[in-house]
Amino acid sequence: MAEMTAVAWHGRGDVRVGPWPLADAPPAGWVRLRVAWCGLCGSDVTEYACGPVVIPRAPLVLGHEIAGTDAATGAAMVTDTLIGCGTCTHCRAGDVNLCTRLRAAGLSADGGLADYVDVPAESCVPVPDGLPLDVAALAEPLAVAVRAVRRAGPLDDAEVVVLGAGTVGLLVAILLPAPPVLVERRPEQRDLAARLTAARVVDTLPASGDGKVVAFECTGSADALNALIAALPAHSRIVLAGVHGRRTPTDLHTLLHRELEFVGSLSHSRADMRRAVEVLAADPGRFAPLVTHRIGWSDVPDALRDLAGAHPTAGKVLAGPRGDRWTT
Ligand SMILES: [Zn+2]
Ligand SMILES: [Zn+2]
């Protein structure tokens, strides 16, 4: 069996770069992508610092924000990385994110921080001419934002608040039809948000009036979620796009007494991914500044260690076979 280079999770605080077996061919119905760029996600940092959270085995190749080329045809592709059972109601409707037997490349199956990754053909979306592969690597997190805005439903004349200026929060703020209030406590992320979005960027949740608020929770922080519940006026809606632990304590009393609405938004569907590619292709220059680092495979462990530390870097970190050195 041939070998490639891959970045694999071996345990908490233990991510290694090294040779990895490369099967002769992808399984039937799958394609092999030659990876150009793969983004590092907050969930990769969480697995590095506190894992295993969703990782089922070690070692496992990380990476689920993948852009590359079809190894057989050379066509530029992104993948939504979702591996459904293919037969349940949700899979057949394209809502693979809701499949009860869902796996995802880079989280529960081997992913894209490697020279090659095998993914289901139906998970791939062609990258149009004019959309560079480094910007195309933002398609997966953008699809998460596309879904969150879709799941929010009509915004009407509600005040719109986004909690968290990580990649998904920034992308939600960019996608919204009118500039929201964007709440972020980290100064570097506030600077980035002010440059990249038209949002009113603040460091704490502003006091609301009586009017309804639609709030996008993009932090995954239980404290942020509970502060939000405590602050929202009656009939406000919370779109839960951040990934929360299994037993986040939540104030159901306030939820009931203000008749708050809670909407989950998990990952993305196939349609959300196609929409994300359309949005990127329409204006790549709008999204390119989100990418602040393009590093090589060998520097990924150092980057994950620093991103898990006290002063994470501001933008999206991409890794690839021909990236630069990691510097903060
Ligand atoms: Zn992610
Ligand atoms: Zn299924």
mmCIF file of C-alpha atoms and ligand atoms in Angstrom:
data_model
loop_
_atom_site.group_PDB
_atom_site.id
_atom_site.type_symbol
_atom_site.label_atom_id
_atom_site.label_comp_id
_atom_site.label_asym_id
_atom_site.label_seq_id
_atom_site.Cartn_x
_atom_site.Cartn_y
_atom_site.Cartn_z
ATOM 1 C CA MET A 1 0.000 0.000 0.000
ATOM 2 C CA ALA A 2 1.240 3.486 -0.860
ATOM 3 C CA GLU A 3 1.800 6.161 1.760
ATOM 4 C CA MET A 4 1.008 9.848 2.081
ATOM 5 C CA THR A 5 1.569 12.506 4.735
ATOM 6 C CA ALA A 6 -1.249 13.113 7.214
ATOM 7 C CA VAL A 7 -1.919 15.028 10.430
ATOM 8 C CA ALA A 8 -3.461 12.610 12.913
ATOM 9 C CA TRP A 9 -4.998 12.934 16.364
ATOM 10 C CA HIS A 10 -3.423 10.370 18.705
ATOM 11 C CA GLY A 11 -4.732 11.694 22.004
ATOM 12 C CA ARG A 12 -5.302 14.856 23.995
ATOM 13 C CA GLY A 13 -2.437 17.257 23.274
ATOM 14 C CA ASP A 14 -0.938 14.682 20.903
ATOM 15 C CA VAL A 15 -1.349 15.443 17.187
ATOM 16 C CA ARG A 16 1.356 14.009 14.921
ATOM 17 C CA VAL A 17 2.432 14.556 11.328
ATOM 18 C CA GLY A 18 3.719 11.502 9.530
ATOM 19 C CA PRO A 19 3.232 8.759 6.970
ATOM 20 C CA TRP A 20 -0.283 7.364 6.601
ATOM 21 C CA PRO A 21 -1.467 4.446 4.464
ATOM 22 C CA LEU A 22 -3.145 5.363 1.186
ATOM 23 C CA ALA A 23 -5.535 2.706 -0.135
ATOM 24 C CA ASP A 24 -5.115 1.768 -3.790
ATOM 25 C CA ALA A 25 -8.457 3.346 -4.704
ATOM 26 C CA PRO A 26 -11.447 4.983 -2.980
ATOM 27 C CA PRO A 27 -14.490 2.779 -2.233
ATOM 28 C CA ALA A 28 -17.191 2.515 -4.927
ATOM 29 C CA GLY A 29 -19.271 5.706 -5.058
ATOM 30 C CA TRP A 30 -16.520 7.724 -3.377
ATOM 31 C CA VAL A 31 -13.932 10.077 -4.843
ATOM 32 C CA ARG A 32 -10.348 10.704 -3.856
ATOM 33 C CA LEU A 33 -9.511 14.384 -3.416
ATOM 34 C CA ARG A 34 -5.965 15.657 -3.646
ATOM 35 C CA VAL A 35 -6.099 18.225 -0.834
ATOM 36 C CA ALA A 36 -5.021 21.783 -1.645
ATOM 37 C CA TRP A 37 -6.138 23.436 1.602
ATOM 38 C CA CYS A 38 -7.900 22.320 4.761
ATOM 39 C CA GLY A 39 -9.056 24.791 7.419
ATOM 40 C CA LEU A 40 -8.499 24.308 11.146
ATOM 41 C CA CYS A 41 -11.825 24.516 12.986
ATOM 42 C CA GLY A 42 -12.621 25.326 16.602
ATOM 43 C CA SER A 43 -13.667 21.699 16.981
ATOM 44 C CA ASP A 44 -10.147 20.577 15.943
ATOM 45 C CA VAL A 45 -8.751 22.835 18.660
ATOM 46 C CA THR A 46 -11.250 21.382 21.150
ATOM 47 C CA GLU A 47 -10.267 17.812 20.212
ATOM 48 C CA TYR A 48 -6.601 18.773 20.608
ATOM 49 C CA ALA A 49 -7.110 20.432 23.989
ATOM 50 C CA CYS A 50 -9.934 18.369 25.553
ATOM 51 C CA GLY A 51 -10.588 15.387 23.261
ATOM 52 C CA PRO A 52 -11.831 12.898 22.548
ATOM 53 C CA VAL A 53 -15.146 14.761 22.221
ATOM 54 C CA VAL A 54 -16.555 13.171 19.065
ATOM 55 C CA ILE A 55 -13.433 11.342 17.855
ATOM 56 C CA PRO A 56 -14.246 7.609 18.106
ATOM 57 C CA ARG A 57 -10.752 6.143 17.747
ATOM 58 C CA ALA A 58 -7.072 6.985 17.658
ATOM 59 C CA PRO A 59 -5.248 7.677 15.506
ATOM 60 C CA LEU A 60 -7.649 9.631 13.282
ATOM 61 C CA VAL A 61 -6.777 12.105 10.510
ATOM 62 C CA LEU A 62 -8.275 15.516 11.390
ATOM 63 C CA GLY A 63 -9.646 18.155 9.007
ATOM 64 C CA HIS A 64 -13.168 18.828 7.699
ATOM 65 C CA GLU A 65 -12.873 22.167 5.829
ATOM 66 C CA ILE A 66 -11.493 20.694 2.637
ATOM 67 C CA ALA A 67 -10.797 22.071 -0.842
ATOM 68 C CA GLY A 68 -8.840 20.197 -3.483
ATOM 69 C CA THR A 69 -8.982 18.486 -6.819
ATOM 70 C CA ASP A 70 -10.449 15.164 -7.883
ATOM 71 C CA ALA A 71 -7.370 12.924 -8.026
ATOM 72 C CA ALA A 72 -8.802 11.131 -11.067
ATOM 73 C CA THR A 73 -10.017 14.081 -13.163
ATOM 74 C CA GLY A 74 -8.227 17.136 -11.756
ATOM 75 C CA ALA A 75 -11.553 18.961 -11.283
ATOM 76 C CA ALA A 76 -11.600 21.456 -8.394
ATOM 77 C CA MET A 77 -13.918 20.305 -5.595
ATOM 78 C CA VAL A 78 -15.011 20.959 -2.052
ATOM 79 C CA THR A 79 -16.723 18.367 0.127
ATOM 80 C CA ASP A 80 -19.282 18.837 2.890
ATOM 81 C CA THR A 81 -17.487 15.859 4.546
ATOM 82 C CA LEU A 82 -20.766 14.270 5.699
ATOM 83 C CA ILE A 83 -21.073 10.497 5.417
ATOM 84 C CA GLY A 84 -24.709 9.461 5.906
ATOM 85 C CA CYS A 85 -26.239 5.992 5.852
ATOM 86 C CA GLY A 86 -27.743 6.887 2.465
ATOM 87 C CA THR A 87 -31.052 5.134 3.108
ATOM 88 C CA CYS A 88 -32.895 6.954 5.937
ATOM 89 C CA THR A 89 -35.527 9.663 5.347
ATOM 90 C CA HIS A 90 -33.069 12.459 6.146
ATOM 91 C CA CYS A 91 -30.312 11.145 3.877
ATOM 92 C CA ARG A 92 -32.737 10.721 0.983
ATOM 93 C CA ALA A 93 -33.944 14.324 1.480
ATOM 94 C CA GLY A 94 -30.358 15.658 1.452
ATOM 95 C CA ASP A 95 -30.493 16.489 5.184
ATOM 96 C CA VAL A 96 -27.557 14.189 5.858
ATOM 97 C CA ASN A 97 -26.673 16.248 8.947
ATOM 98 C CA LEU A 98 -29.715 14.699 10.688
ATOM 99 C CA CYS A 99 -28.850 11.059 9.869
ATOM 100 C CA THR A 100 -28.712 9.093 13.117
ATOM 101 C CA ARG A 101 -25.792 7.086 11.718
ATOM 102 C CA LEU A 102 -23.926 10.194 10.534
ATOM 103 C CA ARG A 103 -20.160 10.192 10.308
ATOM 104 C CA ALA A 104 -18.010 13.088 9.133
ATOM 105 C CA ALA A 105 -14.555 13.106 7.589
ATOM 106 C CA GLY A 106 -12.094 14.674 10.017
ATOM 107 C CA LEU A 107 -14.337 14.167 13.058
ATOM 108 C CA SER A 108 -15.405 10.513 13.090
ATOM 109 C CA ALA A 109 -13.714 9.262 9.898
ATOM 110 C CA ASP A 110 -10.299 10.135 8.460
ATOM 111 C CA GLY A 111 -10.278 13.717 7.198
ATOM 112 C CA GLY A 112 -8.559 16.252 5.009
ATOM 113 C CA LEU A 113 -5.405 17.274 6.881
ATOM 114 C CA ALA A 114 -3.589 14.916 4.522
ATOM 115 C CA ASP A 115 -2.302 14.771 0.966
ATOM 116 C CA TYR A 116 -5.440 12.843 -0.054
ATOM 117 C CA VAL A 117 -8.876 12.178 1.421
ATOM 118 C CA ASP A 118 -11.605 9.798 0.239
ATOM 119 C CA VAL A 119 -15.171 11.161 0.538
ATOM 120 C CA PRO A 120 -18.612 10.184 -0.825
ATOM 121 C CA ALA A 121 -19.084 11.526 -4.365
ATOM 122 C CA GLU A 122 -22.430 13.008 -3.345
ATOM 123 C CA SER A 123 -20.698 15.106 -0.650
ATOM 124 C CA CYS A 124 -18.677 16.987 -3.288
ATOM 125 C CA VAL A 125 -19.521 20.298 -4.951
ATOM 126 C CA PRO A 126 -17.543 21.516 -7.989
ATOM 127 C CA VAL A 127 -15.593 24.745 -7.460
ATOM 128 C CA PRO A 128 -16.362 27.207 -10.274
ATOM 129 C CA ASP A 129 -13.603 28.904 -12.269
ATOM 130 C CA GLY A 130 -12.506 32.112 -10.581
ATOM 131 C CA LEU A 131 -12.952 30.795 -7.031
ATOM 132 C CA PRO A 132 -9.450 30.118 -5.633
ATOM 133 C CA LEU A 133 -9.111 26.914 -3.618
ATOM 134 C CA ASP A 134 -7.960 28.738 -0.475
ATOM 135 C CA VAL A 135 -11.194 30.757 -0.450
ATOM 136 C CA ALA A 136 -13.167 27.637 -1.439
ATOM 137 C CA ALA A 137 -11.901 26.004 1.779
ATOM 138 C CA LEU A 138 -14.260 28.406 3.609
ATOM 139 C CA ALA A 139 -17.271 26.665 2.023
ATOM 140 C CA GLU A 140 -17.828 24.232 4.910
ATOM 141 C CA PRO A 141 -17.948 26.866 7.704
ATOM 142 C CA LEU A 142 -19.923 29.155 5.373
ATOM 143 C CA ALA A 143 -22.452 26.339 4.866
ATOM 144 C CA VAL A 144 -22.877 26.222 8.666
ATOM 145 C CA ALA A 145 -23.667 29.964 8.558
ATOM 146 C CA VAL A 146 -25.992 29.544 5.547
ATOM 147 C CA ARG A 147 -27.963 26.954 7.495
ATOM 148 C CA ALA A 148 -28.130 29.096 10.652
ATOM 149 C CA VAL A 149 -29.557 32.058 8.706
ATOM 150 C CA ARG A 150 -31.989 29.728 6.912
ATOM 151 C CA ARG A 151 -33.085 28.123 10.199
ATOM 152 C CA ALA A 152 -33.645 31.566 11.780
ATOM 153 C CA GLY A 153 -36.690 32.078 9.560
ATOM 154 C CA PRO A 154 -38.115 35.534 8.820
ATOM 155 C CA LEU A 155 -36.222 38.308 10.600
ATOM 156 C CA ASP A 156 -38.962 40.898 9.929
ATOM 157 C CA ASP A 157 -38.225 43.938 12.068
ATOM 158 C CA ALA A 158 -36.507 42.042 14.885
ATOM 159 C CA GLU A 159 -33.235 43.310 16.287
ATOM 160 C CA VAL A 160 -30.572 40.795 15.210
ATOM 161 C CA VAL A 161 -27.685 39.856 17.493
ATOM 162 C CA VAL A 162 -24.783 37.502 16.753
ATOM 163 C CA LEU A 163 -22.883 36.078 19.721
ATOM 164 C CA GLY A 164 -19.273 35.228 18.940
ATOM 165 C CA ALA A 165 -16.963 36.466 16.159
ATOM 166 C CA GLY A 166 -15.314 33.151 15.415
ATOM 167 C CA THR A 167 -15.458 32.019 11.797
ATOM 168 C CA VAL A 168 -19.142 31.027 11.888
ATOM 169 C CA GLY A 169 -20.228 34.191 13.734
ATOM 170 C CA LEU A 170 -18.339 36.369 11.243
ATOM 171 C CA LEU A 171 -19.869 34.522 8.308
ATOM 172 C CA VAL A 172 -23.401 34.800 9.768
ATOM 173 C CA ALA A 173 -22.839 38.561 10.177
ATOM 174 C CA ILE A 174 -21.718 38.817 6.533
ATOM 175 C CA LEU A 175 -24.690 36.782 5.242
ATOM 176 C CA LEU A 176 -27.438 38.622 7.118
ATOM 177 C CA PRO A 177 -29.499 41.030 4.993
ATOM 178 C CA ALA A 178 -28.888 43.925 7.433
ATOM 179 C CA PRO A 179 -25.876 44.517 9.716
ATOM 180 C CA PRO A 180 -26.426 42.869 13.137
ATOM 181 C CA VAL A 181 -25.008 43.659 16.556
ATOM 182 C CA LEU A 182 -21.990 41.351 16.944
ATOM 183 C CA VAL A 183 -20.932 40.540 20.508
ATOM 184 C CA GLU A 184 -17.343 39.372 21.036
ATOM 185 C CA ARG A 185 -15.223 39.596 24.159
ATOM 186 C CA ARG A 186 -11.785 38.962 22.531
ATOM 187 C CA PRO A 187 -10.263 42.262 21.266
ATOM 188 C CA GLU A 188 -8.395 40.676 18.292
ATOM 189 C CA GLN A 189 -11.631 39.098 17.049
ATOM 190 C CA ARG A 190 -13.475 42.412 17.463
ATOM 191 C CA ASP A 191 -10.857 44.096 15.255
ATOM 192 C CA LEU A 192 -11.276 41.418 12.607
ATOM 193 C CA ALA A 193 -15.078 41.681 12.796
ATOM 194 C CA ALA A 194 -14.919 45.454 12.371
ATOM 195 C CA ARG A 195 -12.777 45.046 9.246
ATOM 196 C CA LEU A 196 -14.725 42.203 7.648
ATOM 197 C CA THR A 197 -18.356 42.926 8.484
ATOM 198 C CA ALA A 198 -20.693 45.910 8.606
ATOM 199 C CA ALA A 199 -21.875 44.770 12.053
ATOM 200 C CA ARG A 200 -21.962 47.010 15.112
ATOM 201 C CA VAL A 201 -19.237 45.228 17.085
ATOM 202 C CA VAL A 202 -19.502 45.353 20.886
ATOM 203 C CA ASP A 203 -17.835 43.541 23.782
ATOM 204 C CA THR A 204 -20.924 42.812 25.886
ATOM 205 C CA LEU A 205 -24.530 42.005 25.127
ATOM 206 C CA PRO A 206 -26.412 45.327 24.922
ATOM 207 C CA ALA A 207 -29.559 45.807 27.007
ATOM 208 C CA SER A 208 -32.621 45.046 24.891
ATOM 209 C CA GLY A 209 -35.834 47.036 24.799
ATOM 210 C CA ASP A 210 -39.215 45.352 24.540
ATOM 211 C CA GLY A 211 -38.844 44.495 20.862
ATOM 212 C CA LYS A 212 -38.264 40.961 19.714
ATOM 213 C CA VAL A 213 -34.628 39.869 19.186
ATOM 214 C CA VAL A 214 -33.331 37.117 16.917
ATOM 215 C CA ALA A 215 -30.014 35.955 18.387
ATOM 216 C CA PHE A 216 -27.475 33.651 16.732
ATOM 217 C CA GLU A 217 -25.511 31.747 19.399
ATOM 218 C CA CYS A 218 -22.153 31.022 17.729
ATOM 219 C CA THR A 219 -19.870 30.651 20.756
ATOM 220 C CA GLY A 220 -20.659 27.182 22.096
ATOM 221 C CA SER A 221 -20.210 28.710 25.561
ATOM 222 C CA ALA A 222 -22.778 27.772 28.215
ATOM 223 C CA ASP A 223 -22.159 31.052 30.047
ATOM 224 C CA ALA A 224 -22.792 33.067 26.876
ATOM 225 C CA LEU A 225 -25.976 31.110 26.160
ATOM 226 C CA ASN A 226 -27.325 31.599 29.672
ATOM 227 C CA ALA A 227 -26.483 35.318 29.680
ATOM 228 C CA LEU A 228 -28.389 35.535 26.404
ATOM 229 C CA ILE A 229 -31.460 33.762 27.805
ATOM 230 C CA ALA A 230 -31.407 36.081 30.826
ATOM 231 C CA ALA A 231 -31.240 39.203 28.636
ATOM 232 C CA LEU A 232 -33.739 38.545 25.852
ATOM 233 C CA PRO A 233 -37.212 40.142 25.742
ATOM 234 C CA ALA A 234 -40.367 38.052 25.336
ATOM 235 C CA HIS A 235 -40.910 36.176 22.065
ATOM 236 C CA SER A 236 -37.257 36.448 21.080
ATOM 237 C CA ARG A 237 -35.681 33.598 19.146
ATOM 238 C CA ILE A 238 -32.326 31.914 19.754
ATOM 239 C CA VAL A 239 -30.682 30.112 16.848
ATOM 240 C CA LEU A 240 -28.268 27.613 18.341
ATOM 241 C CA ALA A 241 -25.375 27.330 15.869
ATOM 242 C CA GLY A 242 -22.538 26.895 18.382
ATOM 243 C CA VAL A 243 -21.702 23.359 19.440
ATOM 244 C CA HIS A 244 -22.614 22.775 23.083
ATOM 245 C CA GLY A 245 -21.807 19.925 25.425
ATOM 246 C CA ARG A 246 -24.352 17.248 26.145
ATOM 247 C CA ARG A 247 -25.518 18.627 29.501
ATOM 248 C CA THR A 248 -25.339 22.415 29.244
ATOM 249 C CA PRO A 249 -27.449 23.706 32.180
ATOM 250 C CA THR A 250 -30.140 25.974 30.743
ATOM 251 C CA ASP A 251 -32.664 28.279 32.441
ATOM 252 C CA LEU A 252 -35.927 26.692 31.280
ATOM 253 C CA HIS A 253 -37.876 28.853 33.744
ATOM 254 C CA THR A 254 -36.963 32.078 31.905
ATOM 255 C CA LEU A 255 -37.371 30.348 28.555
ATOM 256 C CA LEU A 256 -40.977 29.527 29.473
ATOM 257 C CA HIS A 257 -41.914 32.777 31.183
ATOM 258 C CA ARG A 258 -40.793 34.896 28.231
ATOM 259 C CA GLU A 259 -42.046 32.409 25.636
ATOM 260 C CA LEU A 260 -38.612 32.355 24.023
ATOM 261 C CA GLU A 261 -38.108 30.256 20.893
ATOM 262 C CA PHE A 262 -35.171 27.906 20.540
ATOM 263 C CA VAL A 263 -34.069 26.743 17.082
ATOM 264 C CA GLY A 264 -31.282 24.233 16.563
ATOM 265 C CA SER A 265 -29.030 24.551 13.511
ATOM 266 C CA LEU A 266 -26.706 21.595 13.096
ATOM 267 C CA SER A 267 -23.865 21.599 10.603
ATOM 268 C CA HIS A 268 -25.344 21.854 7.082
ATOM 269 C CA SER A 269 -27.299 20.005 4.425
ATOM 270 C CA ARG A 270 -26.097 19.230 0.912
ATOM 271 C CA ALA A 271 -28.128 22.237 -0.322
ATOM 272 C CA ASP A 272 -26.483 24.547 2.245
ATOM 273 C CA MET A 273 -23.054 23.518 0.922
ATOM 274 C CA ARG A 274 -24.050 24.197 -2.691
ATOM 275 C CA ARG A 275 -25.385 27.608 -1.643
ATOM 276 C CA ALA A 276 -22.135 28.360 0.228
ATOM 277 C CA VAL A 277 -20.087 27.694 -2.919
ATOM 278 C CA GLU A 278 -22.390 30.022 -4.911
ATOM 279 C CA VAL A 279 -21.960 32.778 -2.313
ATOM 280 C CA LEU A 280 -18.153 32.443 -2.305
ATOM 281 C CA ALA A 281 -17.963 32.327 -6.108
ATOM 282 C CA ALA A 282 -20.072 35.485 -6.436
ATOM 283 C CA ASP A 283 -17.490 37.564 -4.536
ATOM 284 C CA PRO A 284 -14.306 35.691 -3.500
ATOM 285 C CA GLY A 285 -12.564 38.949 -2.552
ATOM 286 C CA ARG A 286 -15.193 39.576 0.127
ATOM 287 C CA PHE A 287 -14.167 36.382 1.932
ATOM 288 C CA ALA A 288 -10.433 36.088 1.177
ATOM 289 C CA PRO A 289 -9.385 38.370 4.103
ATOM 290 C CA LEU A 290 -10.847 35.850 6.569
ATOM 291 C CA VAL A 291 -7.865 33.622 5.802
ATOM 292 C CA THR A 292 -4.889 34.902 7.790
ATOM 293 C CA HIS A 293 -2.560 31.865 7.730
ATOM 294 C CA ARG A 294 -1.615 29.239 5.131
ATOM 295 C CA ILE A 295 0.679 26.717 6.815
ATOM 296 C CA GLY A 296 2.261 23.380 5.918
ATOM 297 C CA TRP A 297 1.248 20.011 7.405
ATOM 298 C CA SER A 298 4.305 19.924 9.665
ATOM 299 C CA ASP A 299 3.270 23.104 11.486
ATOM 300 C CA VAL A 300 -0.301 22.029 12.323
ATOM 301 C CA PRO A 301 0.536 20.621 15.803
ATOM 302 C CA ASP A 302 2.197 23.922 16.811
ATOM 303 C CA ALA A 303 -0.737 25.895 15.420
ATOM 304 C CA LEU A 304 -3.280 23.770 17.334
ATOM 305 C CA ARG A 305 -1.264 24.181 20.526
ATOM 306 C CA ASP A 306 -1.190 27.977 20.126
ATOM 307 C CA LEU A 307 -4.856 28.201 19.080
ATOM 308 C CA ALA A 308 -5.771 26.278 22.233
ATOM 309 C CA GLY A 309 -3.787 28.802 24.302
ATOM 310 C CA ALA A 310 -4.780 32.109 25.774
ATOM 311 C CA HIS A 311 -4.319 34.328 22.712
ATOM 312 C CA PRO A 312 -5.642 32.588 19.625
ATOM 313 C CA THR A 313 -4.835 34.157 16.298
ATOM 314 C CA ALA A 314 -7.532 36.198 14.621
ATOM 315 C CA GLY A 315 -8.487 34.635 11.291
ATOM 316 C CA LYS A 316 -8.937 31.283 9.585
ATOM 317 C CA VAL A 317 -5.842 29.074 9.549
ATOM 318 C CA LEU A 318 -5.540 26.860 6.467
ATOM 319 C CA ALA A 319 -3.069 24.008 6.150
ATOM 320 C CA GLY A 320 -1.849 22.339 2.997
ATOM 321 C CA PRO A 321 0.992 20.350 1.484
ATOM 322 C CA ARG A 322 2.794 23.514 0.385
ATOM 323 C CA GLY A 323 2.047 25.996 3.177
ATOM 324 C CA ASP A 324 4.322 28.415 5.027
ATOM 325 C CA ARG A 325 5.737 28.230 8.536
ATOM 326 C CA TRP A 326 3.358 28.866 11.448
ATOM 327 C CA THR A 327 3.933 32.231 13.125
ATOM 328 C CA THR A 328 1.702 34.122 15.507
HETATM 329 ZN ZN ZN B 1 -15.915 22.815 11.840
HETATM 330 ZN ZN ZN B 2 -29.120 8.371 6.997
#
